[in-house]
PDB file of C-alpha atoms in Angstrom:
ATOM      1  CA  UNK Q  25       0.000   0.000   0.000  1.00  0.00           C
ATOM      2  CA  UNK Q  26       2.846   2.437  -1.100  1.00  0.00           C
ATOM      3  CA  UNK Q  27       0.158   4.632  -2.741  1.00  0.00           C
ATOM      4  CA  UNK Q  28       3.193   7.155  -4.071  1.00  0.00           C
ATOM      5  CA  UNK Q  29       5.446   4.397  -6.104  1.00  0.00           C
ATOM      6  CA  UNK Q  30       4.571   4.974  -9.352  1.00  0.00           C
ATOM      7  CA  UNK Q  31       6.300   3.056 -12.903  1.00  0.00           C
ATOM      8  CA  UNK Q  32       8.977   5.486 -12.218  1.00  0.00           C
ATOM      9  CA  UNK Q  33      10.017   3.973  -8.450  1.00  0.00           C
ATOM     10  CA  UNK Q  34       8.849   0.256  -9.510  1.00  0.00           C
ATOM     11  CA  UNK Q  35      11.382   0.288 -12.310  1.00  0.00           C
ATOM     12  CA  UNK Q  36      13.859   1.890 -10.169  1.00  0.00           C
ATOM     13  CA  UNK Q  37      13.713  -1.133  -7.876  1.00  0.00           C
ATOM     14  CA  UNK Q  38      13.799  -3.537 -10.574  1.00  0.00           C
ATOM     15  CA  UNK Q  39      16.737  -2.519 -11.942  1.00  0.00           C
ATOM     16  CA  UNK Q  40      18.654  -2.223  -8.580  1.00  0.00           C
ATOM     17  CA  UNK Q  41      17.608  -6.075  -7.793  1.00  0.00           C
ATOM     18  CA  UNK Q  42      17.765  -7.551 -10.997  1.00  0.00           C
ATOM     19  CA  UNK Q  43      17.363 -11.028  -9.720  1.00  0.00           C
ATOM     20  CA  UNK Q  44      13.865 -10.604  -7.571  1.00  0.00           C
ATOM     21  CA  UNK Q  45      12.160 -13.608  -6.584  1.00  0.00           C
ATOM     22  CA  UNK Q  46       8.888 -12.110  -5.146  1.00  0.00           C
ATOM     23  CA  UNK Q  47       6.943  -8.448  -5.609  1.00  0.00           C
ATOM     24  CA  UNK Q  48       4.308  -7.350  -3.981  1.00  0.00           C
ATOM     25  CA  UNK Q  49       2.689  -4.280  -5.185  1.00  0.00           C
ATOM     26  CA  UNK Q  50      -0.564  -4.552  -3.092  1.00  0.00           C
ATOM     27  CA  UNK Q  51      -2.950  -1.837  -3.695  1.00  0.00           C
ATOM     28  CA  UNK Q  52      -0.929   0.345  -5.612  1.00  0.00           C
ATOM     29  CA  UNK Q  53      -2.929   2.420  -8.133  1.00  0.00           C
ATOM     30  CA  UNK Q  54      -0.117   4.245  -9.991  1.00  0.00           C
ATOM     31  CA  UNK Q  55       1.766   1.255 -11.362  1.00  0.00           C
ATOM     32  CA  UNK Q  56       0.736   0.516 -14.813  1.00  0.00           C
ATOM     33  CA  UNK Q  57       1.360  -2.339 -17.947  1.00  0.00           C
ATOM     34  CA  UNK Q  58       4.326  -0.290 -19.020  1.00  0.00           C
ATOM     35  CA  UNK Q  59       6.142  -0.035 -15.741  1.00  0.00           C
ATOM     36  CA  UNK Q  60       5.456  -3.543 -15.267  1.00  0.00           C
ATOM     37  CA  UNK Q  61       6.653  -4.415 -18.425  1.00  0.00           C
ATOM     38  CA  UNK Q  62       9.910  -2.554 -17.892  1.00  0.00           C
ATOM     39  CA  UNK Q  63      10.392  -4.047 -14.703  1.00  0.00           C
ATOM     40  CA  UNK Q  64       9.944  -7.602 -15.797  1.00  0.00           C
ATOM     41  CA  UNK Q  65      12.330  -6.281 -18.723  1.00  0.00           C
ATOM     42  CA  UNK Q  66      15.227  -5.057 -16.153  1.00  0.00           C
ATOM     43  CA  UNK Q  67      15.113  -9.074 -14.606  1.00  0.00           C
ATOM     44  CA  UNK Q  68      18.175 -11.313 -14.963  1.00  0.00           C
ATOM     45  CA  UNK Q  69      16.488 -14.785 -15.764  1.00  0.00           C
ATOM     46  CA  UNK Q  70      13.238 -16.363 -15.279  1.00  0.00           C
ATOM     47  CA  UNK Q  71      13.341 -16.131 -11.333  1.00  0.00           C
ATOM     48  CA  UNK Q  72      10.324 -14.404  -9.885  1.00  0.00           C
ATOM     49  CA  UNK Q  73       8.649 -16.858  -8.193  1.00  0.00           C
ATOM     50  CA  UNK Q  74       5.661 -14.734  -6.146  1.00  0.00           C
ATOM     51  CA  UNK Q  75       3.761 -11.729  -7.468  1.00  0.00           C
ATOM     52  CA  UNK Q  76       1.011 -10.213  -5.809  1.00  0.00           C
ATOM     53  CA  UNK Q  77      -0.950  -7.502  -7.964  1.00  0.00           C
ATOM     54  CA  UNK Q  78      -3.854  -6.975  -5.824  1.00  0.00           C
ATOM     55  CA  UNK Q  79      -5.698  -3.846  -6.229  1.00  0.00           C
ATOM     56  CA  UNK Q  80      -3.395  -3.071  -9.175  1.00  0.00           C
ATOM     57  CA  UNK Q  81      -6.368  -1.506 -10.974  1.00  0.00           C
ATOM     58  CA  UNK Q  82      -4.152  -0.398 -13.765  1.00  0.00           C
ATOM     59  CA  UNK Q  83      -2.846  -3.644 -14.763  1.00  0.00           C
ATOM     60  CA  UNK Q  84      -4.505  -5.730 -17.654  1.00  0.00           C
ATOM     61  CA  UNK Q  85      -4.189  -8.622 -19.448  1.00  0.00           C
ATOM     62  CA  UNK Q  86      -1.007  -7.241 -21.441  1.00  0.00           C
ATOM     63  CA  UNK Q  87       1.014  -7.247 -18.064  1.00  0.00           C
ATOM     64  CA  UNK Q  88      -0.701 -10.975 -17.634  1.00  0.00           C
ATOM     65  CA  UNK Q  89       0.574 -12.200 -21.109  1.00  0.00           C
ATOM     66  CA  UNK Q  90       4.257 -10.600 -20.348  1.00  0.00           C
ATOM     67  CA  UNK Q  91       4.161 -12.283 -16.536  1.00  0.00           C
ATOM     68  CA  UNK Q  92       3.481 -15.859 -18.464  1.00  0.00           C
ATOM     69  CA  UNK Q  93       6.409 -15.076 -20.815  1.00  0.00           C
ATOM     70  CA  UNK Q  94       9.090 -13.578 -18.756  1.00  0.00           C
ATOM     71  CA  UNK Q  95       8.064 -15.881 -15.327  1.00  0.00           C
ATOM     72  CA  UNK Q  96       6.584 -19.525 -16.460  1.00  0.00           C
ATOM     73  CA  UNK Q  97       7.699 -21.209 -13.297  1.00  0.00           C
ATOM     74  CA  UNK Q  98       5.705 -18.596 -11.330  1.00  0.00           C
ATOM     75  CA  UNK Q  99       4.238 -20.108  -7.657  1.00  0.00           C
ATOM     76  CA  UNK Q 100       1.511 -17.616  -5.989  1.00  0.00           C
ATOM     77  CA  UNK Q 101      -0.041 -15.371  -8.366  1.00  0.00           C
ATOM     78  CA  UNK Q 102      -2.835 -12.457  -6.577  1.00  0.00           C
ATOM     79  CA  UNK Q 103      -5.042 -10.846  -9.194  1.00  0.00           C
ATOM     80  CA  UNK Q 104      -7.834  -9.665  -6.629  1.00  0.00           C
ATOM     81  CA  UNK Q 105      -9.567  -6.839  -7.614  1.00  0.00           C
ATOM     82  CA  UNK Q 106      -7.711  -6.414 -10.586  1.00  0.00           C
ATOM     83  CA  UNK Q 107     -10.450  -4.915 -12.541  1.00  0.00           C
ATOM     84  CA  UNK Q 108      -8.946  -4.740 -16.361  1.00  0.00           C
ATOM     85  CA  UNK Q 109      -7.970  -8.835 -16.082  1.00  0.00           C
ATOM     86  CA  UNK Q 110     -10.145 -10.309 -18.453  1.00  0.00           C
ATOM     87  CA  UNK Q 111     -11.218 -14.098 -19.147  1.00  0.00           C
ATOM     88  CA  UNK Q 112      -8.523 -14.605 -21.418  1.00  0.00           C
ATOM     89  CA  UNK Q 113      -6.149 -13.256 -19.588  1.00  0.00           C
ATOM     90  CA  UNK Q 114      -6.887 -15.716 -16.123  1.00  0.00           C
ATOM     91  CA  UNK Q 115      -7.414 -18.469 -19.319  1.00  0.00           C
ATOM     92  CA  UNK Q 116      -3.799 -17.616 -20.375  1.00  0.00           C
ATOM     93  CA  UNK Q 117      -2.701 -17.957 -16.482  1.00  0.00           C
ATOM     94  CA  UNK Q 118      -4.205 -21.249 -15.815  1.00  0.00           C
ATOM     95  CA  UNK Q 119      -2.897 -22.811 -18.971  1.00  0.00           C
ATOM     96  CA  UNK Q 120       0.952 -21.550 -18.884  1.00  0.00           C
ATOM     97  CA  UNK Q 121       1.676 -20.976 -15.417  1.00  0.00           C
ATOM     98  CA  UNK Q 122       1.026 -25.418 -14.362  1.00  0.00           C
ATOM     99  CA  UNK Q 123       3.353 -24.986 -11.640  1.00  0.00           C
ATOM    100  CA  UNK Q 124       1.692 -22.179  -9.746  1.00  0.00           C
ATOM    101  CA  UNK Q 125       0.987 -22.971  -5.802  1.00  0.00           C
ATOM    102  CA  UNK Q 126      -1.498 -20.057  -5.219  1.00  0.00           C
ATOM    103  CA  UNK Q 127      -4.009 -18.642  -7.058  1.00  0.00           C
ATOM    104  CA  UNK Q 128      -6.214 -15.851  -5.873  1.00  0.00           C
ATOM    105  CA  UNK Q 129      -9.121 -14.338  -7.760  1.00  0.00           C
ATOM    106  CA  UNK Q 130     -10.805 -12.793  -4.684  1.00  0.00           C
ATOM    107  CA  UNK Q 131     -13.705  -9.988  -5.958  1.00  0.00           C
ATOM    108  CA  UNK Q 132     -12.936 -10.811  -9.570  1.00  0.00           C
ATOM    109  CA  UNK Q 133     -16.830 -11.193 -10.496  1.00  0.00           C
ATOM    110  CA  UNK Q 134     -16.502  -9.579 -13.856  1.00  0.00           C
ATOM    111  CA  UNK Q 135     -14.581 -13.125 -15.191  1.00  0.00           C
ATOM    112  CA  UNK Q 136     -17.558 -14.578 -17.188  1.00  0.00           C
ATOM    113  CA  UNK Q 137     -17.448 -18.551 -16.128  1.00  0.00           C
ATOM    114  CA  UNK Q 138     -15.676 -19.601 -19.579  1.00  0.00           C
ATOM    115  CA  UNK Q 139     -12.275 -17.582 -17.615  1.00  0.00           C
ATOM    116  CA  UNK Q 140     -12.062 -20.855 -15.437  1.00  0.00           C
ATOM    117  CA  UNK Q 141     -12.115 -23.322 -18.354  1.00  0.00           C
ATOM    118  CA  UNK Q 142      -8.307 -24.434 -18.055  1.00  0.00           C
ATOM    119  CA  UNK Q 143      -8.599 -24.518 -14.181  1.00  0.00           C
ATOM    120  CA  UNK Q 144      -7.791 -28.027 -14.314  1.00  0.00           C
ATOM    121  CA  UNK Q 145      -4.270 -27.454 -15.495  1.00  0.00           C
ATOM    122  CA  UNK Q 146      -3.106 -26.256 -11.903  1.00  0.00           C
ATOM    123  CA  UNK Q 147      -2.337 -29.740 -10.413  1.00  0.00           C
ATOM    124  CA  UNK Q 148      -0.284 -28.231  -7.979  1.00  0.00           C
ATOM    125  CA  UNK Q 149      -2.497 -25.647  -6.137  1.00  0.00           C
ATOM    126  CA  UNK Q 150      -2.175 -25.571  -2.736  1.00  0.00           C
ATOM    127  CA  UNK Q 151      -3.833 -22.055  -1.907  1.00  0.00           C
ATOM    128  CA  UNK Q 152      -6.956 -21.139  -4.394  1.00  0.00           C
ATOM    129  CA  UNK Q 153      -9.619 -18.252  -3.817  1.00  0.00           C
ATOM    130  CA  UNK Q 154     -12.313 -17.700  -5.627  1.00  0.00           C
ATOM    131  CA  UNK Q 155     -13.843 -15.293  -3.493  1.00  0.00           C
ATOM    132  CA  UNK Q 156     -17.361 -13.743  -5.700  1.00  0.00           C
ATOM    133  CA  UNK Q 157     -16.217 -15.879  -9.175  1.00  0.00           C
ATOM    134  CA  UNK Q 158     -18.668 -16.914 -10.747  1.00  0.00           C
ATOM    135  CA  UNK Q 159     -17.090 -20.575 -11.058  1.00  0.00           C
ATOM    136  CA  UNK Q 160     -19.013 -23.188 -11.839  1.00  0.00           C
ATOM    137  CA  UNK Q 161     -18.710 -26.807 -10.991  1.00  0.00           C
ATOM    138  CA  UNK Q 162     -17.386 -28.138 -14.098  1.00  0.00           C
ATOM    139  CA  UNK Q 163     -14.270 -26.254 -14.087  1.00  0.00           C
ATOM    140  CA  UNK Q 164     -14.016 -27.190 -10.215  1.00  0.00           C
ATOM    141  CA  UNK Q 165     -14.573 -30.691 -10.188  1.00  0.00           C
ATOM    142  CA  UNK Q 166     -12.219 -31.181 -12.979  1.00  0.00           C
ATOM    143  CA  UNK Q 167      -9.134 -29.728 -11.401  1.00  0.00           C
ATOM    144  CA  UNK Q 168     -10.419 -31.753  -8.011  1.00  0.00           C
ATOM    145  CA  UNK Q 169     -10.385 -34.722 -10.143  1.00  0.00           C
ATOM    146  CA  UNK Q 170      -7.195 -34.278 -12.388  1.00  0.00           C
ATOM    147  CA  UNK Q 171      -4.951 -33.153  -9.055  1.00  0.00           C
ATOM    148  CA  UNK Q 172      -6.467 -35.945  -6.651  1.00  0.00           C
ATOM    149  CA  UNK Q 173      -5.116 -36.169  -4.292  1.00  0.00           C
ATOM    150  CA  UNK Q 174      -4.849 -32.585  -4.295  1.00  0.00           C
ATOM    151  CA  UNK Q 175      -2.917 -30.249  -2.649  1.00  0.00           C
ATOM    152  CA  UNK Q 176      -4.769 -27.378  -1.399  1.00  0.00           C
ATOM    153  CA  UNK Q 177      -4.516 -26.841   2.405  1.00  0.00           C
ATOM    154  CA  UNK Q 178      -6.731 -23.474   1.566  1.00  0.00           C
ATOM    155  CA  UNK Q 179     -10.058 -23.122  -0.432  1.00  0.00           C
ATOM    156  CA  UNK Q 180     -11.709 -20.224  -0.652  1.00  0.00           C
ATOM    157  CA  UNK Q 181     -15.283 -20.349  -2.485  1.00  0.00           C
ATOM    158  CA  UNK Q 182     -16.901 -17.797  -0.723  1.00  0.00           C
ATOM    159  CA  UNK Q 183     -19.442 -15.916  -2.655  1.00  0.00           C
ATOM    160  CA  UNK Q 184     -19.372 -18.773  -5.340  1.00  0.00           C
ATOM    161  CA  UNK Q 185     -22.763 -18.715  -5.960  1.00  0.00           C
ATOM    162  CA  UNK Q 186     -22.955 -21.106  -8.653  1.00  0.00           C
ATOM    163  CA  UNK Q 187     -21.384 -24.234  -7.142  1.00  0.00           C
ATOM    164  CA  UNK Q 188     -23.346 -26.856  -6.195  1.00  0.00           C
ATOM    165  CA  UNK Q 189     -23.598 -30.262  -4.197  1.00  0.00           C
ATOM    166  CA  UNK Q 190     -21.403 -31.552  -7.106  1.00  0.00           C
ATOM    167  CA  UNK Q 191     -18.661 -29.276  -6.632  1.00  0.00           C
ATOM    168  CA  UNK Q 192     -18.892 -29.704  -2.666  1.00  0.00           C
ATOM    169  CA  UNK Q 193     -18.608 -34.000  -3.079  1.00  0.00           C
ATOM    170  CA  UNK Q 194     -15.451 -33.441  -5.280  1.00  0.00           C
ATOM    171  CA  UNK Q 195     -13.828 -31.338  -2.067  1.00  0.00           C
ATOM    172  CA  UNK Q 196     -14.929 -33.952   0.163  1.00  0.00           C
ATOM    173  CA  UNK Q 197     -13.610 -36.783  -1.930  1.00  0.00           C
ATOM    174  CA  UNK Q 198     -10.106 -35.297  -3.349  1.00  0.00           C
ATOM    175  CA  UNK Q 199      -8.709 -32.542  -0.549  1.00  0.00           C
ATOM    176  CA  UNK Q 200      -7.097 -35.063   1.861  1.00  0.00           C
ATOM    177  CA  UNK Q 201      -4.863 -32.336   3.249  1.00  0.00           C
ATOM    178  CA  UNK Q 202      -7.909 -29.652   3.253  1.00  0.00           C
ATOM    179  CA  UNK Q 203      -7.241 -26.950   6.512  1.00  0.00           C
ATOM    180  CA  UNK Q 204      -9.158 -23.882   5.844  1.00  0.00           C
ATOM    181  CA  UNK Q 205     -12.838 -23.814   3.963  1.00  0.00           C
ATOM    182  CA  UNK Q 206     -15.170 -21.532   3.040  1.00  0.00           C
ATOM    183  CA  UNK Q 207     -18.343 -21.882   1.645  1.00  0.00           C
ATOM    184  CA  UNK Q 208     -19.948 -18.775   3.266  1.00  0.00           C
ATOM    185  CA  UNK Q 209     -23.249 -17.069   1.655  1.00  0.00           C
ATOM    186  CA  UNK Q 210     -23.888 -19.934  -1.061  1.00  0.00           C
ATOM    187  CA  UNK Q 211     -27.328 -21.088  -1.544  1.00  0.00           C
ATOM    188  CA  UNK Q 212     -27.309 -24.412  -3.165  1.00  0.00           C
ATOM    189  CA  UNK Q 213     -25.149 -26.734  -1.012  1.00  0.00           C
ATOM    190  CA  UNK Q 214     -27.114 -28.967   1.409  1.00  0.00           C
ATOM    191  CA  UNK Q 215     -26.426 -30.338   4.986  1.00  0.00           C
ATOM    192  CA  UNK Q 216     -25.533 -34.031   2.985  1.00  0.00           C
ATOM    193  CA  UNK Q 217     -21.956 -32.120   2.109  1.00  0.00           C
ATOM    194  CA  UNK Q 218     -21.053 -31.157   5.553  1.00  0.00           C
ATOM    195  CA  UNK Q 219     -21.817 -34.350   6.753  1.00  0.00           C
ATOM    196  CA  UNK Q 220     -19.423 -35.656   3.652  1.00  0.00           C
ATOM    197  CA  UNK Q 221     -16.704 -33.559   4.051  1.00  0.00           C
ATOM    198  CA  UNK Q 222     -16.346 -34.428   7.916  1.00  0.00           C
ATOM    199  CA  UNK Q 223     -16.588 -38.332   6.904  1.00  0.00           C
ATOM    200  CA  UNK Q 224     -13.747 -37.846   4.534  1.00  0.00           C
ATOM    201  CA  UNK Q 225      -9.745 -37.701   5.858  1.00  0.00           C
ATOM    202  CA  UNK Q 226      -9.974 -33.824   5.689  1.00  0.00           C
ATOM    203  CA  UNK Q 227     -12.919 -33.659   8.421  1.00  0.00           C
ATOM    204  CA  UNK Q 228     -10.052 -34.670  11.240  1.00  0.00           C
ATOM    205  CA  UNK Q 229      -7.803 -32.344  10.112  1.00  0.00           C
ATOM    206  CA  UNK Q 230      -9.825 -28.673   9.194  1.00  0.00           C
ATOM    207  CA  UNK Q 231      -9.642 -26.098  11.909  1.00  0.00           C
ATOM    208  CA  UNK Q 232     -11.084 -23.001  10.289  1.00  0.00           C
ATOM    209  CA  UNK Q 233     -14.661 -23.614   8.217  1.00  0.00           C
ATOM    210  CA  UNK Q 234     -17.424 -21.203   7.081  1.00  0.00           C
ATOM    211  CA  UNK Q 235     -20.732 -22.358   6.212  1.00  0.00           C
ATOM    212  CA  UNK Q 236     -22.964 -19.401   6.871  1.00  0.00           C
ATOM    213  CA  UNK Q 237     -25.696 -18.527   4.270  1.00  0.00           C
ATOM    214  CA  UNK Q 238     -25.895 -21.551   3.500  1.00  0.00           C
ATOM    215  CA  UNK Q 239     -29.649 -22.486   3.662  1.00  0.00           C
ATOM    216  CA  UNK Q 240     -29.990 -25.626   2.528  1.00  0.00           C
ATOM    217  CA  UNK Q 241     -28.158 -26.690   5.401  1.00  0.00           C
ATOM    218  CA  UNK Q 242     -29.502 -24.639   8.464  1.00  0.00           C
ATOM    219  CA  UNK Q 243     -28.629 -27.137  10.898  1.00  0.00           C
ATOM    220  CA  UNK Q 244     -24.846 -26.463  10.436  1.00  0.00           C
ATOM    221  CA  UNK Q 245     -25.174 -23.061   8.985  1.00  0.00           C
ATOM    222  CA  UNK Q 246     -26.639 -21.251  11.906  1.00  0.00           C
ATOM    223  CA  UNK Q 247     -25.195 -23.856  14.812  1.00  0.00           C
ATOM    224  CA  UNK Q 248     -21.831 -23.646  15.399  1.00  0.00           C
ATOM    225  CA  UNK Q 249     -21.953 -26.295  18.017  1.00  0.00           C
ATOM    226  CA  UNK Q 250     -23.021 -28.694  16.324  1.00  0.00           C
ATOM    227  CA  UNK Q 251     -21.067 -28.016  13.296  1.00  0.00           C
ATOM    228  CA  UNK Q 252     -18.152 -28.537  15.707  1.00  0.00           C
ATOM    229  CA  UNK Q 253     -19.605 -31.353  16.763  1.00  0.00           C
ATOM    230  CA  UNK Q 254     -18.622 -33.061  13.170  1.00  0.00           C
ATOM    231  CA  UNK Q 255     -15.444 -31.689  12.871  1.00  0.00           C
ATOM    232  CA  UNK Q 256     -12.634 -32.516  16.373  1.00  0.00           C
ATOM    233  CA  UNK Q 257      -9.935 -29.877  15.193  1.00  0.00           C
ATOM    234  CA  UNK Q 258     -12.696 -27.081  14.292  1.00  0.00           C
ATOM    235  CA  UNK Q 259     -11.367 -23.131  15.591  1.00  0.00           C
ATOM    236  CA  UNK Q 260     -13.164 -21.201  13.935  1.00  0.00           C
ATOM    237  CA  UNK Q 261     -16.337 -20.752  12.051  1.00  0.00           C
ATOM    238  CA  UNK Q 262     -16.555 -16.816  10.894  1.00  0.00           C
ATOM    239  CA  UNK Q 263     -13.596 -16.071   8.372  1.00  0.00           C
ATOM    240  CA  UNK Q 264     -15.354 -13.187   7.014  1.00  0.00           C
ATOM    241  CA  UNK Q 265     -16.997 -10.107   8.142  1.00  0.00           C
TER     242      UNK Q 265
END
């Protein structure tokens, strides 16, 4: 939140650490595609490994397509509220960067549900949000299916109005290492996925779970108790506000 770097200071610091391995430019307004361009330009090698553009309202899909060029073994990618990223350009991102650990998408509802097509290609996700996508559970399911046993330790489907039961089984049946979960404010998942996803290998082992707004499954949704009651390791039950 250094609101007074512009593409002026961010190339500045590129070129006086020509080998960076992770950039954060969190809420910054100023920096566009161009200084991101010449920053990536002023790099020594293909070692950026972390790059976190949230809030970076100026930044597109033609700083995207040079990140996929200039960084291909990429591992945490942030593109939350990055209002000018397009469908192609998260497309483009799913199907170059395969080795990429974290993916967040948080408040990226604009993304039309064709953006997550090649969401399967991330086998090795560990971290995903999807905060107010509008994913669907095709695109879901598949990379669930295609990674299983998966990764992620973090899943973040708040929002995610669109999923269903199907996309809540696939967690259940593939997450084995599953932590943190949130399902908060969607309408279409019912109690049976709960009661799933604390009979499967994660259910011993999450300790932070959100399942408010959910109203096809009351019982859980609106009783933390027993919702604790299914799951031995369970903290906490509000990760939003």
């Amino acid at each position: 939140m250094c609101h007074g770097v512009d593409d002026s200071g961010l190339v500045a610091i590129a070129q006086r650490c020509p080998r960076l391995r992770s950039l954060s430019l969190y809420s910054n307004c100023k920096v566009t595609d161009r200084g991101l361009m010449l920053a990536l330009r002023a790099q020594q090698g293909t070692g950026l490994r972390d790059l976190v553009l949230s809030g970076c309202k100026q930044v597109s899909d033609e700083t995207v397509q040079r990140v996929v060029s200039k960084a291909p073994d990429l591992e945490t990618i942030d593109l939350t509220r990055c209002p000018s990223v397009t469908g192609a350009g998260v497309r483009l991102v799913c199907g170059v960067l395969d080795r990429l650990r974290v993916l967040r998408l948080y408040a990226m509802g604009q993304l039309p549900p064709p953006a997550f097509a090649a969401l399967p290609q991330l086998v090795c996700l560990e971290e995903l949000g999807l905060c107010g996508c509008r994913v669907e559970d095709g695109p879901l399911v598949g990379l669930l299916e295609a990674a299983s046993p998966s990764r992620l330790h973090t899943l973040d489907l708040t929002w995610c109005s669109a999923l269903t039961d199907a996309a809540a089984r696939a967690v259940a049946a593939h997450c084995p290492r599953l932590r943190w979960l949130s399902y908060f404010g969607n309408t279409n998942m019912t109690s049976a996925v709960i009661e799933a996803l604390a009979a499967s290998p994660c259910g011993k082992l999450v300790h932070s779970l959100d399942v408010r707004g959910l109203t096809l499954a009351a019982e859980y949704s609106t009783d933390g108790q027993k919702l604790r009651s299914l799951f031995p390791r369970l903290r906490c039950t509000e990760l939003h506000h």
